[in-house]
Amino acid sequence: MKVAIGSDHGGANLKDEIKSLMDELQISYEDVGCDCNDSVDYPDYGFPVAEKVANNEVDRGIVICGTGIGMSIAANKVKGIRCALVHDVFSAKATREHNNSNVLAMGGRIIGPGLAREIAKVWLTTEFEGGRHAKRIEKIADYEG
Ligand code: RB5
């Protein structure tokens, strides 16, 4: 599996944590930035991550800003993206099993590194259940056109 990961300044520290988790899990990733602590605009990093997923350049994406909200809104504008904003482990598992989410959003100002690592680990290692859930995702794709 290959993952694209991006953050703004509000998510930069948490992004480093998640990159270190992916190193431990031997999951390869591409970091699209940001590389600094200066104030940047989250869409400049959220769109590239989402586009890499939508274009099948990578399998999944992870986007992190202060709340995760801006990043999730931006990512979900890209056709084919099912971005889930997650701050608990139950939702991390459920959104993979039920929604087949292909981008994970988290807020670096909302949760600490320990919980974020647990969430990311579960999200990265849980498979989509398919079945009745596939039909529901197809309805979203049909609406999207
Ligand atoms: C940046 O200050 C902040 O607005 C951003 O990180 C994010 O929380 C937006 O949703």
Tab-separated table of C-alpha atoms and ligand atoms in Angstrom:
chain	number	residue	atom	x	y	z
A	1	MET	CA	0.000	0.000	0.000
A	2	LYS	CA	1.146	3.547	-0.753
A	3	VAL	CA	-0.225	6.583	1.077
A	4	ALA	CA	-0.126	10.311	0.279
A	5	ILE	CA	-0.045	12.504	3.365
A	6	GLY	CA	-0.347	16.263	3.746
A	7	SER	CA	-0.978	18.872	6.384
A	8	ASP	CA	-1.099	22.566	7.044
A	9	HIS	CA	0.772	24.214	9.939
A	10	GLY	CA	-1.972	23.124	12.369
A	11	GLY	CA	-1.352	19.468	11.516
A	12	ALA	CA	2.395	19.411	10.863
A	13	ASN	CA	3.423	17.852	14.195
A	14	LEU	CA	0.755	15.159	13.967
A	15	LYS	CA	1.767	14.454	10.381
A	16	ASP	CA	5.306	13.651	11.615
A	17	GLU	CA	3.812	11.214	14.152
A	18	ILE	CA	1.791	9.451	11.490
A	19	LYS	CA	4.792	9.256	9.170
A	20	SER	CA	6.761	7.595	11.955
A	21	LEU	CA	3.865	5.141	12.470
A	22	MET	CA	3.894	4.302	8.757
A	23	ASP	CA	7.665	3.740	8.954
A	24	GLU	CA	7.023	1.251	11.775
A	25	LEU	CA	4.265	-0.447	9.774
A	26	GLN	CA	6.488	-0.459	6.666
A	27	ILE	CA	3.877	1.435	4.696
A	28	SER	CA	5.363	3.634	1.988
A	29	TYR	CA	4.159	7.200	1.734
A	30	GLU	CA	4.607	10.455	-0.129
A	31	ASP	CA	4.573	13.674	1.894
A	32	VAL	CA	3.144	16.556	-0.157
A	33	GLY	CA	3.925	19.115	2.605
A	34	CYS	CA	3.763	21.466	4.309
A	35	ASP	CA	7.350	21.472	5.517
A	36	CYS	CA	7.176	24.504	7.769
A	37	ASN	CA	5.502	25.985	10.798
A	38	ASP	CA	4.505	29.140	8.931
A	39	SER	CA	0.827	29.737	8.291
A	40	VAL	CA	-0.245	28.052	5.063
A	41	ASP	CA	-3.585	27.305	3.391
A	42	TYR	CA	-4.889	23.758	3.940
A	43	PRO	CA	-6.454	23.370	0.435
A	44	ASP	CA	-2.960	23.702	-1.062
A	45	TYR	CA	-2.064	20.400	0.629
A	46	GLY	CA	-5.443	18.688	0.825
A	47	PHE	CA	-6.188	18.824	-2.905
A	48	PRO	CA	-2.865	17.241	-3.968
A	49	VAL	CA	-3.383	14.344	-1.554
A	50	ALA	CA	-6.955	13.785	-2.724
A	51	GLU	CA	-5.977	14.046	-6.403
A	52	LYS	CA	-3.233	11.451	-5.990
A	53	VAL	CA	-5.818	9.059	-4.527
A	54	ALA	CA	-8.412	9.862	-7.193
A	55	ASN	CA	-5.824	9.362	-9.971
A	56	ASN	CA	-4.709	6.030	-8.468
A	57	GLU	CA	-1.164	7.307	-7.931
A	58	VAL	CA	-1.518	6.093	-4.337
A	59	ASP	CA	-3.965	3.793	-2.566
A	60	ARG	CA	-5.007	6.050	0.308
A	61	GLY	CA	-4.564	9.564	1.643
A	62	ILE	CA	-4.199	11.164	5.061
A	63	VAL	CA	-4.822	14.888	5.572
A	64	ILE	CA	-4.312	16.810	8.793
A	65	CYS	CA	-5.069	20.402	9.738
A	66	GLY	CA	-5.930	22.050	13.040
A	67	THR	CA	-9.411	20.576	13.265
A	68	GLY	CA	-9.400	18.232	10.272
A	69	ILE	CA	-12.561	19.972	9.108
A	70	GLY	CA	-11.093	22.190	6.395
A	71	MET	CA	-9.025	19.342	5.015
A	72	SER	CA	-12.006	16.982	4.943
A	73	ILE	CA	-14.167	19.559	3.156
A	74	ALA	CA	-11.449	20.159	0.553
A	75	ALA	CA	-10.676	16.469	-0.003
A	76	ASN	CA	-14.337	15.602	-0.455
A	77	LYS	CA	-14.593	18.102	-3.343
A	78	VAL	CA	-12.370	15.823	-5.445
A	79	LYS	CA	-14.368	13.317	-7.480
A	80	GLY	CA	-14.069	9.780	-6.180
A	81	ILE	CA	-12.877	10.799	-2.733
A	82	ARG	CA	-14.574	9.503	0.391
A	83	CYS	CA	-12.798	11.429	3.128
A	84	ALA	CA	-13.705	10.618	6.733
A	85	LEU	CA	-12.949	13.031	9.580
A	86	VAL	CA	-12.152	10.739	12.476
A	87	HIS	CA	-11.226	11.339	16.101
A	88	ASP	CA	-12.053	7.953	17.658
A	89	VAL	CA	-11.003	4.369	17.019
A	90	PHE	CA	-14.548	3.008	16.538
A	91	SER	CA	-15.187	5.406	13.657
A	92	ALA	CA	-11.790	4.625	12.122
A	93	LYS	CA	-12.770	0.951	11.855
A	94	ALA	CA	-16.371	1.610	10.837
A	95	THR	CA	-15.528	4.063	8.079
A	96	ARG	CA	-13.208	1.546	6.446
A	97	GLU	CA	-15.655	-1.355	6.821
A	98	HIS	CA	-18.780	0.557	5.797
A	99	ASN	CA	-17.745	3.620	3.758
A	100	ASN	CA	-14.543	2.318	2.162
A	101	SER	CA	-13.109	5.744	2.971
A	102	ASN	CA	-10.016	6.408	0.902
A	103	VAL	CA	-8.841	9.530	2.729
A	104	LEU	CA	-8.544	9.990	6.497
A	105	ALA	CA	-8.718	13.482	8.023
A	106	MET	CA	-7.674	14.297	11.573
A	107	GLY	CA	-7.216	17.470	13.609
A	108	GLY	CA	-3.816	18.133	15.129
A	109	ARG	CA	-5.383	20.497	17.642
A	110	ILE	CA	-8.117	18.031	18.597
A	111	ILE	CA	-6.369	14.782	19.500
A	112	GLY	CA	-2.962	13.813	20.855
A	113	PRO	CA	-0.351	11.670	19.137
A	114	GLY	CA	-1.225	8.418	20.926
A	115	LEU	CA	-4.868	8.393	19.886
A	116	ALA	CA	-4.031	9.636	16.405
A	117	ARG	CA	-1.588	6.768	15.920
A	118	GLU	CA	-4.224	4.237	17.045
A	119	ILE	CA	-6.790	5.743	14.689
A	120	ALA	CA	-4.391	5.754	11.747
A	121	LYS	CA	-3.229	2.194	12.433
A	122	VAL	CA	-6.790	0.840	12.543
A	123	TRP	CA	-7.801	2.856	9.478
A	124	LEU	CA	-4.777	1.688	7.481
A	125	THR	CA	-5.254	-1.989	8.341
A	126	THR	CA	-9.040	-2.448	8.164
A	127	GLU	CA	-10.626	-3.793	4.969
A	128	PHE	CA	-13.902	-2.720	3.349
A	129	GLU	CA	-16.716	-5.190	4.077
A	130	GLY	CA	-18.456	-4.758	0.724
A	131	GLY	CA	-21.871	-6.426	0.482
A	132	ARG	CA	-24.731	-4.103	1.376
A	133	HIS	CA	-22.272	-1.251	1.907
A	134	ALA	CA	-21.074	-1.392	-1.712
A	135	LYS	CA	-24.540	-0.506	-2.991
A	136	ARG	CA	-24.614	2.588	-0.791
A	137	ILE	CA	-21.258	3.781	-2.017
A	138	GLU	CA	-22.407	3.235	-5.602
A	139	LYS	CA	-25.332	5.568	-4.923
A	140	ILE	CA	-22.896	8.279	-3.845
A	141	ALA	CA	-20.760	7.684	-6.945
A	142	ASP	CA	-23.868	7.842	-9.152
A	143	TYR	CA	-24.878	11.151	-7.585
A	144	GLU	CA	-21.377	12.470	-8.120
A	145	GLY	CA	-21.706	11.571	-11.816
B	1	RB5	C1	-5.625	27.061	10.547
B	1	RB5	O1	-5.542	28.065	11.494
B	1	RB5	C2	-6.904	26.265	10.713
B	1	RB5	O2	-7.978	27.034	10.306
B	1	RB5	C3	-6.835	24.969	9.948
B	1	RB5	O3	-5.743	24.224	10.389
B	1	RB5	C4	-8.020	24.051	10.043
B	1	RB5	O4	-8.376	23.829	11.366
B	1	RB5	C5	-9.169	24.396	9.191
B	1	RB5	O5	-10.182	23.675	9.152
